[in-house]
Amino acid sequence: MKKFYLNRLTNLFSVRNKRSIRLFKPSLGNRELREVQKSFNASWVGLGPKVKIFEQAWSDYLGCNKAYALNSATAALHLSLKAFKFKPGKKVLLPSLTFASTASAVLYNNLIPVFVDCDVDNLSLELEDLKNKYDKDCVAIIPVHYTGHPCAMEKIIPWAKSKGLKVIEDCAHTAGSFYKGKRLGMWGDISCFSFEEKKLLTTGDGGMICSDDINLLKDIPPLRWVGIDKDTWKSAKSYVDDQKNTMHWYYEINELGYKYNMNDLSASIGIIQLKRLNYFLRKRTQIIERYLENLKNCPNLIPLVKYEPKTYSYQIFGIRTSFREQLMLYLKQNKIATGCHYTPLHQQPLFKTYKSSCPIIESQANKLITLPLHVDLSLKDIDFICDKIYQCLSKV
Ligand SMILES: Cc1ncc(COP(=O)(O)O)c(C=O)c1O
């Protein structure tokens, strides 16, 4: 506490240059550049050997049998639901408090989203509401580990099994934290990760679809490559091999596919980012611990979720306050970026037609503020941000 007040004083009297503090920022350096350079040197920048290396490294890290790299988690969510070949018009349960893609994937598959309310502590799937909204047309559930905080998977999985529901984990905000001894992403039938630039590790844009069930993912290679079940970089080798066979160019298209593959430039970045992931996670833990310590006696706010930074990794740090507008404006004036994750989807014009009552998230939505969280932030930056929050919220 003493330390906090000392830091506050230092911040008050120091002339801080008006450098703005970003909300999110990827950490990219020479190691990533050198790996990308290798792909330049090989003149292979599309779907190629680096994608395969990254997929293997990721599945080793997660401990799953199969992982395919795609251009986004949005693509991974789309293809996850597609893998089950659900009949159009069936329903999928998902939280209202999530990014658009979780629900878009449902619509891409001609399925119906059923928006579930969140629990007041962690803004994650509310189990009673989940059970109440289930009916016999529901075929799947997409738990989202919002901010990186785990959903109650030990309760969701047995319940889903008892109803015959498939479980797709939206792991866009996590990078494989352990929950009750098992990695997030290994609880459901399929899991989807995001490597978009704001995430725990990045490939620029990118995603991974993962499962222990190899059979479930068997159609992913053609589905991510416009329906063609042949790796271009492998077939390119056969164009000049010794075989007297002139059919090296031949392929068949048996189903409608998409252009969803990751490329070797992104995979090069991902290979290095995965090696640096533990360092990233340690830094995030330090930053969140500092936020929690500094803000624990700050009036008029609570943390966005019940953070446990020593146990889980988080992509989002935020708070809830009834004075959101004042605080956002004050931080903006001090060049500190803020955000809001998210407007509940059942209130978005596109999804309003899928009427759903979610009173808890409706009561919380206008209190949510996302604060800066990325590995280049120093603890001094965090003290400065907290000081500004304190100055604003102690006066309202
Ligand atoms: C919860 C959630 N799911 C899915 C996605 C989609 O990820 P991507 O940008 O890789 O498509 C995001 C992206 O922010 C997300 O936050």
CSV table of C-alpha atoms and ligand atoms in Angstrom, one decimal:
chain,number,residue,atom,x,y,z
A,1,MET,CA,0.0,0.0,0.0
A,2,LYS,CA,2.8,2.4,1.0
A,3,LYS,CA,4.6,1.6,-2.2
A,4,PHE,CA,1.4,2.4,-4.2
A,5,TYR,CA,1.1,5.9,-2.6
A,6,LEU,CA,4.8,6.5,-3.2
A,7,ASN,CA,4.3,5.5,-6.9
A,8,ARG,CA,1.3,7.8,-7.0
A,9,LEU,CA,3.3,10.7,-5.8
A,10,THR,CA,6.1,10.0,-8.2
A,11,ASN,CA,3.6,10.0,-11.0
A,12,LEU,CA,1.9,13.1,-9.9
A,13,PHE,CA,5.1,15.1,-9.9
A,14,SER,CA,6.9,13.6,-12.8
A,15,VAL,CA,6.6,15.3,-16.1
A,16,ARG,CA,5.5,12.3,-18.1
A,17,ASN,CA,5.9,12.7,-21.8
A,18,LYS,CA,2.6,12.4,-23.5
A,19,ARG,CA,3.3,9.1,-25.2
A,20,SER,CA,0.1,7.3,-25.6
A,21,ILE,CA,-0.4,3.9,-24.1
A,22,ARG,CA,-1.9,1.3,-26.4
A,23,LEU,CA,-4.6,-1.1,-25.4
A,24,PHE,CA,-3.0,-4.1,-27.2
A,25,LYS,CA,0.4,-4.5,-28.9
A,26,PRO,CA,2.1,-7.5,-30.4
A,27,SER,CA,5.7,-8.2,-29.3
A,28,LEU,CA,7.6,-8.9,-32.5
A,29,GLY,CA,11.4,-8.8,-33.1
A,30,ASN,CA,14.4,-10.0,-34.9
A,31,ARG,CA,13.8,-13.6,-34.2
A,32,GLU,CA,10.5,-13.5,-36.0
A,33,LEU,CA,12.1,-11.5,-38.8
A,34,ARG,CA,14.9,-14.1,-39.2
A,35,GLU,CA,12.4,-16.9,-39.5
A,36,VAL,CA,10.3,-15.0,-42.1
A,37,GLN,CA,13.6,-14.3,-44.0
A,38,LYS,CA,14.1,-18.1,-44.3
A,39,SER,CA,10.8,-18.4,-46.1
A,40,PHE,CA,11.8,-15.5,-48.4
A,41,ASN,CA,15.0,-17.2,-49.1
A,42,ALA,CA,13.2,-20.4,-50.0
A,43,SER,CA,10.8,-18.4,-52.1
A,44,TRP,CA,7.9,-20.3,-50.5
A,45,VAL,CA,5.5,-18.0,-48.8
A,46,GLY,CA,2.1,-19.7,-49.2
A,47,LEU,CA,0.8,-22.9,-47.6
A,48,GLY,CA,4.0,-24.8,-47.1
A,49,PRO,CA,6.4,-26.6,-44.8
A,50,LYS,CA,6.4,-23.9,-42.1
A,51,VAL,CA,2.7,-24.3,-41.6
A,52,LYS,CA,3.3,-28.0,-41.0
A,53,ILE,CA,6.1,-27.3,-38.5
A,54,PHE,CA,3.9,-24.8,-36.6
A,55,GLU,CA,1.0,-27.2,-36.5
A,56,GLN,CA,3.2,-29.9,-35.0
A,57,ALA,CA,4.7,-27.5,-32.5
A,58,TRP,CA,1.2,-26.3,-31.5
A,59,SER,CA,-0.2,-29.8,-31.1
A,60,ASP,CA,2.8,-30.8,-29.0
A,61,TYR,CA,2.3,-27.8,-26.8
A,62,LEU,CA,-1.4,-28.4,-26.4
A,63,GLY,CA,-1.1,-32.1,-26.2
A,64,CYS,CA,-3.8,-32.9,-28.9
A,65,ASN,CA,-3.7,-35.5,-31.6
A,66,LYS,CA,-4.3,-33.1,-34.5
A,67,ALA,CA,-4.1,-29.3,-35.2
A,68,TYR,CA,-4.6,-27.5,-38.5
A,69,ALA,CA,-3.5,-23.9,-39.0
A,70,LEU,CA,-6.0,-21.6,-40.6
A,71,ASN,CA,-6.1,-17.9,-41.4
A,72,SER,CA,-8.2,-17.1,-38.3
A,73,ALA,CA,-10.2,-18.4,-35.3
A,74,THR,CA,-13.3,-17.3,-37.2
A,75,ALA,CA,-12.4,-19.9,-39.9
A,76,ALA,CA,-11.7,-22.4,-37.2
A,77,LEU,CA,-15.1,-21.9,-35.6
A,78,HIS,CA,-16.8,-22.1,-39.0
A,79,LEU,CA,-15.2,-25.4,-39.9
A,80,SER,CA,-15.6,-26.8,-36.3
A,81,LEU,CA,-19.4,-26.7,-36.6
A,82,LYS,CA,-19.2,-27.9,-40.2
A,83,ALA,CA,-17.2,-31.0,-39.1
A,84,PHE,CA,-20.3,-32.3,-37.3
A,85,LYS,CA,-22.6,-31.9,-40.5
A,86,PHE,CA,-25.5,-30.7,-38.4
A,87,LYS,CA,-28.8,-30.3,-40.2
A,88,PRO,CA,-29.6,-26.7,-41.1
A,89,GLY,CA,-32.0,-25.1,-38.6
A,90,LYS,CA,-30.6,-26.8,-35.5
A,91,LYS,CA,-29.6,-24.7,-32.6
A,92,VAL,CA,-26.2,-23.8,-31.0
A,93,LEU,CA,-25.9,-22.5,-27.4
A,94,LEU,CA,-23.3,-19.8,-26.9
A,95,PRO,CA,-22.6,-16.8,-24.6
A,96,SER,CA,-24.0,-13.4,-25.6
A,97,LEU,CA,-20.8,-11.8,-24.3
A,98,THR,CA,-18.4,-12.7,-27.0
A,99,PHE,CA,-16.9,-11.5,-30.2
A,100,ALA,CA,-19.0,-11.6,-33.4
A,101,SER,CA,-17.2,-14.6,-34.9
A,102,THR,CA,-18.5,-17.1,-32.3
A,103,ALA,CA,-22.0,-16.4,-33.5
A,104,SER,CA,-21.2,-15.7,-37.1
A,105,ALA,CA,-19.8,-19.3,-37.3
A,106,VAL,CA,-23.3,-20.5,-36.3
A,107,LEU,CA,-24.9,-18.5,-39.1
A,108,TYR,CA,-22.3,-19.6,-41.7
A,109,ASN,CA,-23.5,-23.1,-41.0
A,110,ASN,CA,-27.2,-22.3,-41.3
A,111,LEU,CA,-27.7,-23.0,-37.7
A,112,ILE,CA,-29.6,-20.9,-35.1
A,113,PRO,CA,-27.7,-19.1,-32.3
A,114,VAL,CA,-29.2,-19.3,-28.8
A,115,PHE,CA,-27.6,-16.6,-26.6
A,116,VAL,CA,-27.0,-17.5,-23.0
A,117,ASP,CA,-26.6,-15.1,-20.1
A,118,CYS,CA,-23.4,-14.8,-18.1
A,119,ASP,CA,-22.6,-15.4,-14.5
A,120,VAL,CA,-22.2,-12.2,-12.5
A,121,ASP,CA,-18.7,-13.1,-11.2
A,122,ASN,CA,-16.8,-14.1,-14.3
A,123,LEU,CA,-19.1,-13.0,-17.1
A,124,SER,CA,-18.9,-16.5,-18.5
A,125,LEU,CA,-21.7,-19.0,-19.4
A,126,GLU,CA,-24.4,-19.0,-16.7
A,127,LEU,CA,-25.2,-22.6,-16.1
A,128,GLU,CA,-28.8,-22.3,-15.0
A,129,ASP,CA,-29.6,-20.1,-18.0
A,130,LEU,CA,-27.7,-22.6,-20.2
A,131,LYS,CA,-29.9,-25.4,-19.0
A,132,ASN,CA,-33.1,-23.4,-19.2
A,133,LYS,CA,-32.4,-22.4,-22.8
A,134,TYR,CA,-31.6,-26.0,-24.0
A,135,ASP,CA,-34.3,-27.7,-26.0
A,136,LYS,CA,-34.2,-30.9,-28.2
A,137,ASP,CA,-33.2,-28.9,-31.3
A,138,CYS,CA,-29.9,-27.9,-29.7
A,139,VAL,CA,-26.9,-29.8,-31.1
A,140,ALA,CA,-23.8,-28.0,-29.8
A,141,ILE,CA,-22.5,-25.5,-27.3
A,142,ILE,CA,-19.6,-23.1,-27.7
A,143,PRO,CA,-18.1,-22.1,-24.3
A,144,VAL,CA,-15.9,-19.0,-24.6
A,145,HIS,CA,-13.1,-18.6,-22.0
A,146,TYR,CA,-13.8,-14.9,-21.8
A,147,THR,CA,-10.7,-12.8,-21.1
A,148,GLY,CA,-8.8,-16.1,-20.6
A,149,HIS,CA,-10.7,-17.0,-17.5
A,150,PRO,CA,-11.9,-20.7,-17.7
A,151,CYS,CA,-15.5,-21.6,-18.1
A,152,ALA,CA,-16.7,-24.2,-15.6
A,153,MET,CA,-15.8,-27.0,-17.9
A,154,GLU,CA,-16.0,-29.7,-15.3
A,155,LYS,CA,-19.8,-28.9,-15.1
A,156,ILE,CA,-20.4,-28.1,-18.7
A,157,ILE,CA,-18.9,-31.2,-20.2
A,158,PRO,CA,-20.9,-33.8,-18.3
A,159,TRP,CA,-24.1,-31.9,-18.8
A,160,ALA,CA,-23.4,-31.5,-22.5
A,161,LYS,CA,-22.7,-35.2,-22.8
A,162,SER,CA,-26.0,-36.1,-21.0
A,163,LYS,CA,-27.8,-34.0,-23.6
A,164,GLY,CA,-25.8,-35.4,-26.6
A,165,LEU,CA,-24.4,-31.9,-27.3
A,166,LYS,CA,-21.1,-31.4,-29.1
A,167,VAL,CA,-18.7,-29.0,-27.4
A,168,ILE,CA,-16.5,-26.5,-29.3
A,169,GLU,CA,-14.2,-24.5,-27.1
A,170,ASP,CA,-13.6,-20.9,-28.2
A,171,CYS,CA,-10.1,-20.4,-26.9
A,172,ALA,CA,-9.4,-17.1,-28.7
A,173,HIS,CA,-8.5,-15.4,-25.3
A,174,THR,CA,-6.3,-18.1,-23.9
A,175,ALA,CA,-3.2,-20.0,-25.0
A,176,GLY,CA,-3.5,-23.3,-23.2
A,177,SER,CA,-3.8,-22.6,-19.5
A,178,PHE,CA,-4.3,-25.6,-17.3
A,179,TYR,CA,-7.7,-25.8,-15.7
A,180,LYS,CA,-8.2,-28.6,-13.1
A,181,GLY,CA,-5.2,-30.4,-14.5
A,182,LYS,CA,-6.2,-30.3,-18.1
A,183,ARG,CA,-5.4,-27.7,-20.7
A,184,LEU,CA,-8.1,-25.3,-21.9
A,185,GLY,CA,-8.7,-26.5,-25.4
A,186,MET,CA,-8.6,-30.2,-24.4
A,187,TRP,CA,-12.0,-30.3,-22.7
A,188,GLY,CA,-14.3,-30.1,-25.7
A,189,ASP,CA,-14.6,-32.1,-28.9
A,190,ILE,CA,-12.8,-29.4,-30.9
A,191,SER,CA,-11.1,-26.2,-29.8
A,192,CYS,CA,-10.3,-23.0,-31.8
A,193,PHE,CA,-7.4,-20.6,-31.1
A,194,SER,CA,-6.7,-17.2,-32.5
A,195,PHE,CA,-3.4,-15.7,-33.4
A,196,GLU,CA,-4.7,-12.4,-34.5
A,197,GLU,CA,-2.4,-9.4,-33.6
A,198,LYS,CA,-3.9,-8.7,-30.2
A,199,LYS,CA,-3.8,-12.2,-28.9
A,200,LEU,CA,-1.4,-13.9,-26.5
A,201,LEU,CA,0.7,-14.9,-29.4
A,202,THR,CA,0.3,-13.7,-32.9
A,203,THR,CA,0.9,-14.7,-36.5
A,204,GLY,CA,-0.5,-11.4,-37.8
A,205,ASP,CA,-3.8,-13.1,-38.5
A,206,GLY,CA,-4.2,-16.8,-37.9
A,207,GLY,CA,-6.0,-19.5,-36.0
A,208,MET,CA,-5.8,-23.2,-35.1
A,209,ILE,CA,-8.4,-25.9,-35.1
A,210,CYS,CA,-7.5,-28.7,-32.7
A,211,SER,CA,-8.9,-32.0,-31.6
A,212,ASP,CA,-7.9,-35.4,-30.2
A,213,ASP,CA,-10.3,-37.0,-32.6
A,214,ILE,CA,-8.4,-37.2,-35.9
A,215,ASN,CA,-11.5,-38.5,-37.7
A,216,LEU,CA,-13.4,-35.3,-36.8
A,217,LEU,CA,-10.8,-33.2,-38.5
A,218,LYS,CA,-10.2,-35.4,-41.5
A,219,ASP,CA,-12.0,-33.0,-43.9
A,220,ILE,CA,-10.2,-29.9,-42.7
A,221,PRO,CA,-7.3,-30.0,-45.3
A,222,PRO,CA,-9.6,-29.8,-48.3
A,223,LEU,CA,-12.0,-27.5,-46.5
A,224,ARG,CA,-9.3,-24.9,-45.9
A,225,TRP,CA,-7.9,-25.3,-49.5
A,226,VAL,CA,-11.0,-24.7,-51.7
A,227,GLY,CA,-12.0,-28.3,-51.6
A,228,ILE,CA,-8.7,-29.7,-52.9
A,229,ASP,CA,-7.2,-32.6,-50.9
A,230,LYS,CA,-3.6,-32.1,-51.9
A,231,ASP,CA,-0.9,-30.0,-50.4
A,232,THR,CA,0.5,-27.7,-53.1
A,233,TRP,CA,4.0,-27.7,-51.7
A,234,LYS,CA,4.1,-31.5,-51.8
A,235,SER,CA,2.6,-31.7,-55.3
A,236,ALA,CA,5.1,-29.0,-56.5
A,237,LYS,CA,7.9,-31.5,-55.8
A,238,SER,CA,6.1,-34.2,-57.9
A,239,TYR,CA,6.0,-31.8,-60.9
A,240,VAL,CA,9.7,-32.5,-61.4
A,241,ASP,CA,10.2,-36.0,-59.9
A,242,ASP,CA,11.5,-39.1,-61.7
A,243,GLN,CA,8.2,-40.8,-62.1
A,244,LYS,CA,7.0,-41.3,-65.7
A,245,ASN,CA,3.6,-40.3,-64.7
A,246,THR,CA,2.1,-37.1,-66.2
A,247,MET,CA,-0.8,-36.9,-63.8
A,248,HIS,CA,1.2,-35.1,-61.1
A,249,TRP,CA,-1.1,-32.0,-61.6
A,250,TYR,CA,-4.3,-33.9,-61.1
A,251,TYR,CA,-6.7,-33.4,-58.2
A,252,GLU,CA,-10.4,-33.8,-57.5
A,253,ILE,CA,-12.8,-31.5,-55.7
A,254,ASN,CA,-15.4,-33.5,-53.8
A,255,GLU,CA,-16.8,-30.7,-51.6
A,256,LEU,CA,-17.2,-27.0,-51.4
A,257,GLY,CA,-14.1,-25.7,-49.6
A,258,TYR,CA,-12.9,-22.3,-48.5
A,259,LYS,CA,-9.6,-20.3,-48.8
A,260,TYR,CA,-8.9,-20.6,-45.1
A,261,ASN,CA,-5.3,-21.8,-45.0
A,262,MET,CA,-2.5,-20.2,-43.0
A,263,ASN,CA,0.6,-19.3,-45.1
A,264,ASP,CA,4.3,-19.8,-44.4
A,265,LEU,CA,5.0,-16.1,-43.5
A,266,SER,CA,2.4,-16.3,-40.7
A,267,ALA,CA,3.6,-19.7,-39.6
A,268,SER,CA,7.2,-18.4,-39.4
A,269,ILE,CA,6.1,-15.8,-37.0
A,270,GLY,CA,4.0,-18.3,-35.0
A,271,ILE,CA,6.9,-20.8,-34.7
A,272,ILE,CA,9.0,-18.1,-32.9
A,273,GLN,CA,6.0,-16.7,-30.9
A,274,LEU,CA,5.3,-20.1,-29.5
A,275,LYS,CA,8.9,-20.4,-28.3
A,276,ARG,CA,8.5,-17.0,-26.6
A,277,LEU,CA,5.0,-17.7,-25.2
A,278,ASN,CA,6.1,-18.6,-21.6
A,279,TYR,CA,7.9,-15.3,-21.4
A,280,PHE,CA,4.8,-13.5,-22.7
A,281,LEU,CA,2.6,-15.2,-20.1
A,282,ARG,CA,5.0,-14.4,-17.2
A,283,LYS,CA,5.0,-10.7,-18.2
A,284,ARG,CA,1.2,-10.7,-18.4
A,285,THR,CA,1.0,-12.3,-15.0
A,286,GLN,CA,3.2,-9.6,-13.5
A,287,ILE,CA,1.2,-6.8,-15.1
A,288,ILE,CA,-2.2,-8.2,-13.9
A,289,GLU,CA,-0.9,-8.7,-10.4
A,290,ARG,CA,0.3,-5.1,-10.4
A,291,TYR,CA,-3.1,-3.9,-11.6
A,292,LEU,CA,-4.9,-5.9,-8.9
A,293,GLU,CA,-2.6,-4.8,-6.2
A,294,ASN,CA,-2.8,-1.1,-7.2
A,295,LEU,CA,-6.6,-1.1,-7.6
A,296,LYS,CA,-7.6,-3.2,-4.7
A,297,ASN,CA,-8.6,-0.2,-2.6
A,298,CYS,CA,-9.8,2.0,-5.4
A,299,PRO,CA,-13.4,3.1,-4.9
A,300,ASN,CA,-16.1,2.5,-7.5
A,301,LEU,CA,-14.7,-0.4,-9.4
A,302,ILE,CA,-14.3,-4.1,-9.4
A,303,PRO,CA,-12.1,-6.2,-11.7
A,304,LEU,CA,-13.8,-7.4,-14.9
A,305,VAL,CA,-13.6,-11.1,-13.8
A,306,LYS,CA,-12.1,-12.8,-10.7
A,307,TYR,CA,-8.6,-12.8,-12.1
A,308,GLU,CA,-6.2,-15.6,-10.9
A,309,PRO,CA,-3.1,-14.5,-12.8
A,310,LYS,CA,-0.8,-17.0,-11.1
A,311,THR,CA,-3.0,-19.8,-12.4
A,312,TYR,CA,-4.4,-18.7,-15.8
A,313,SER,CA,-3.2,-16.6,-18.7
A,314,TYR,CA,-5.3,-13.6,-19.8
A,315,GLN,CA,-5.7,-11.8,-23.1
A,316,ILE,CA,-7.9,-9.1,-21.6
A,317,PHE,CA,-7.6,-7.1,-18.4
A,318,GLY,CA,-10.4,-4.8,-17.4
A,319,ILE,CA,-12.6,-3.4,-14.7
A,320,ARG,CA,-16.3,-2.8,-14.1
A,321,THR,CA,-17.4,0.7,-13.0
A,322,SER,CA,-20.7,2.6,-13.0
A,323,PHE,CA,-18.7,5.6,-14.0
A,324,ARG,CA,-17.5,4.3,-17.3
A,325,GLU,CA,-18.0,7.4,-19.4
A,326,GLN,CA,-16.2,9.7,-17.0
A,327,LEU,CA,-13.3,7.2,-16.6
A,328,MET,CA,-12.9,6.5,-20.3
A,329,LEU,CA,-12.8,10.2,-21.0
A,330,TYR,CA,-10.3,10.9,-18.3
A,331,LEU,CA,-8.0,8.1,-19.4
A,332,LYS,CA,-8.3,9.3,-23.0
A,333,GLN,CA,-7.3,12.8,-22.0
A,334,ASN,CA,-4.2,11.2,-20.4
A,335,LYS,CA,-3.5,9.3,-23.6
A,336,ILE,CA,-4.4,5.9,-22.1
A,337,ALA,CA,-6.4,3.7,-24.5
A,338,THR,CA,-9.4,1.9,-23.3
A,339,GLY,CA,-11.9,-0.5,-24.9
A,340,CYS,CA,-15.0,-2.5,-24.3
A,341,HIS,CA,-15.3,-6.2,-24.8
A,342,TYR,CA,-18.1,-6.5,-25.8
A,343,THR,CA,-21.5,-5.2,-26.6
A,344,PRO,CA,-23.6,-8.3,-25.9
A,345,LEU,CA,-24.4,-10.0,-29.2
A,346,HIS,CA,-28.1,-10.5,-28.5
A,347,GLN,CA,-28.4,-6.6,-28.6
A,348,GLN,CA,-26.6,-6.2,-31.9
A,349,PRO,CA,-28.8,-5.5,-34.8
A,350,LEU,CA,-27.8,-8.6,-36.8
A,351,PHE,CA,-28.5,-11.0,-33.9
A,352,LYS,CA,-31.5,-9.2,-32.4
A,353,THR,CA,-33.9,-11.4,-34.4
A,354,TYR,CA,-32.7,-14.4,-32.3
A,355,LYS,CA,-34.5,-13.0,-29.3
A,356,SER,CA,-33.0,-14.0,-26.0
A,357,SER,CA,-33.4,-12.6,-22.5
A,358,CYS,CA,-30.0,-12.1,-20.8
A,359,PRO,CA,-30.7,-9.8,-17.8
A,360,ILE,CA,-27.3,-10.3,-16.0
A,361,ILE,CA,-25.2,-9.2,-18.9
A,362,GLU,CA,-27.7,-6.4,-19.7
A,363,SER,CA,-27.1,-5.1,-16.2
A,364,GLN,CA,-23.3,-5.2,-16.5
A,365,ALA,CA,-22.7,-4.3,-20.2
A,366,ASN,CA,-22.4,-0.6,-19.7
A,367,LYS,CA,-19.9,-1.0,-16.9
A,368,LEU,CA,-17.2,-2.9,-18.8
A,369,ILE,CA,-13.8,-1.2,-19.5
A,370,THR,CA,-10.8,-2.9,-21.1
A,371,LEU,CA,-7.5,-1.5,-19.9
A,372,PRO,CA,-4.0,-1.8,-21.6
A,373,LEU,CA,-2.5,-5.2,-21.5
A,374,HIS,CA,0.6,-6.2,-23.5
A,375,VAL,CA,4.1,-7.4,-22.7
A,376,ASP,CA,5.8,-4.1,-23.6
A,377,LEU,CA,4.1,-2.3,-20.7
A,378,SER,CA,6.3,-1.5,-17.8
A,379,LEU,CA,5.2,-1.7,-14.2
A,380,LYS,CA,5.7,2.1,-14.2
A,381,ASP,CA,3.1,2.3,-17.0
A,382,ILE,CA,0.7,0.3,-14.9
A,383,ASP,CA,1.3,2.5,-11.9
A,384,PHE,CA,0.6,5.5,-14.0
A,385,ILE,CA,-2.6,4.1,-15.4
A,386,CYS,CA,-3.8,3.0,-11.9
A,387,ASP,CA,-3.0,6.5,-10.6
A,388,LYS,CA,-5.2,8.1,-13.2
A,389,ILE,CA,-8.0,5.6,-12.5
A,390,TYR,CA,-7.7,6.4,-8.8
A,391,GLN,CA,-7.7,10.2,-9.4
A,392,CYS,CA,-10.9,9.9,-11.5
A,393,LEU,CA,-12.9,7.4,-9.5
A,394,SER,CA,-12.1,8.8,-6.1
A,395,LYS,CA,-13.7,12.1,-7.1
A,396,VAL,CA,-16.9,10.9,-8.8
B,1,LIG,C1,-13.9,-14.8,-28.3
B,1,LIG,C2,-13.4,-14.7,-29.7
B,1,LIG,N1,-13.7,-15.6,-30.6
B,1,LIG,C3,-13.2,-15.6,-31.9
B,1,LIG,C4,-12.5,-14.6,-32.3
B,1,LIG,C5,-12.0,-14.5,-33.8
B,1,LIG,O1,-10.6,-14.6,-33.9
B,1,LIG,P1,-9.9,-14.2,-35.3
B,1,LIG,O2,-9.7,-12.8,-35.3
B,1,LIG,O3,-8.6,-15.0,-35.2
B,1,LIG,O4,-10.8,-14.7,-36.3
B,1,LIG,C6,-12.1,-13.5,-31.5
B,1,LIG,C7,-11.3,-12.4,-31.9
B,1,LIG,O5,-11.0,-11.5,-31.2
B,1,LIG,C8,-12.6,-13.6,-30.1
B,1,LIG,O6,-12.3,-12.6,-29.2
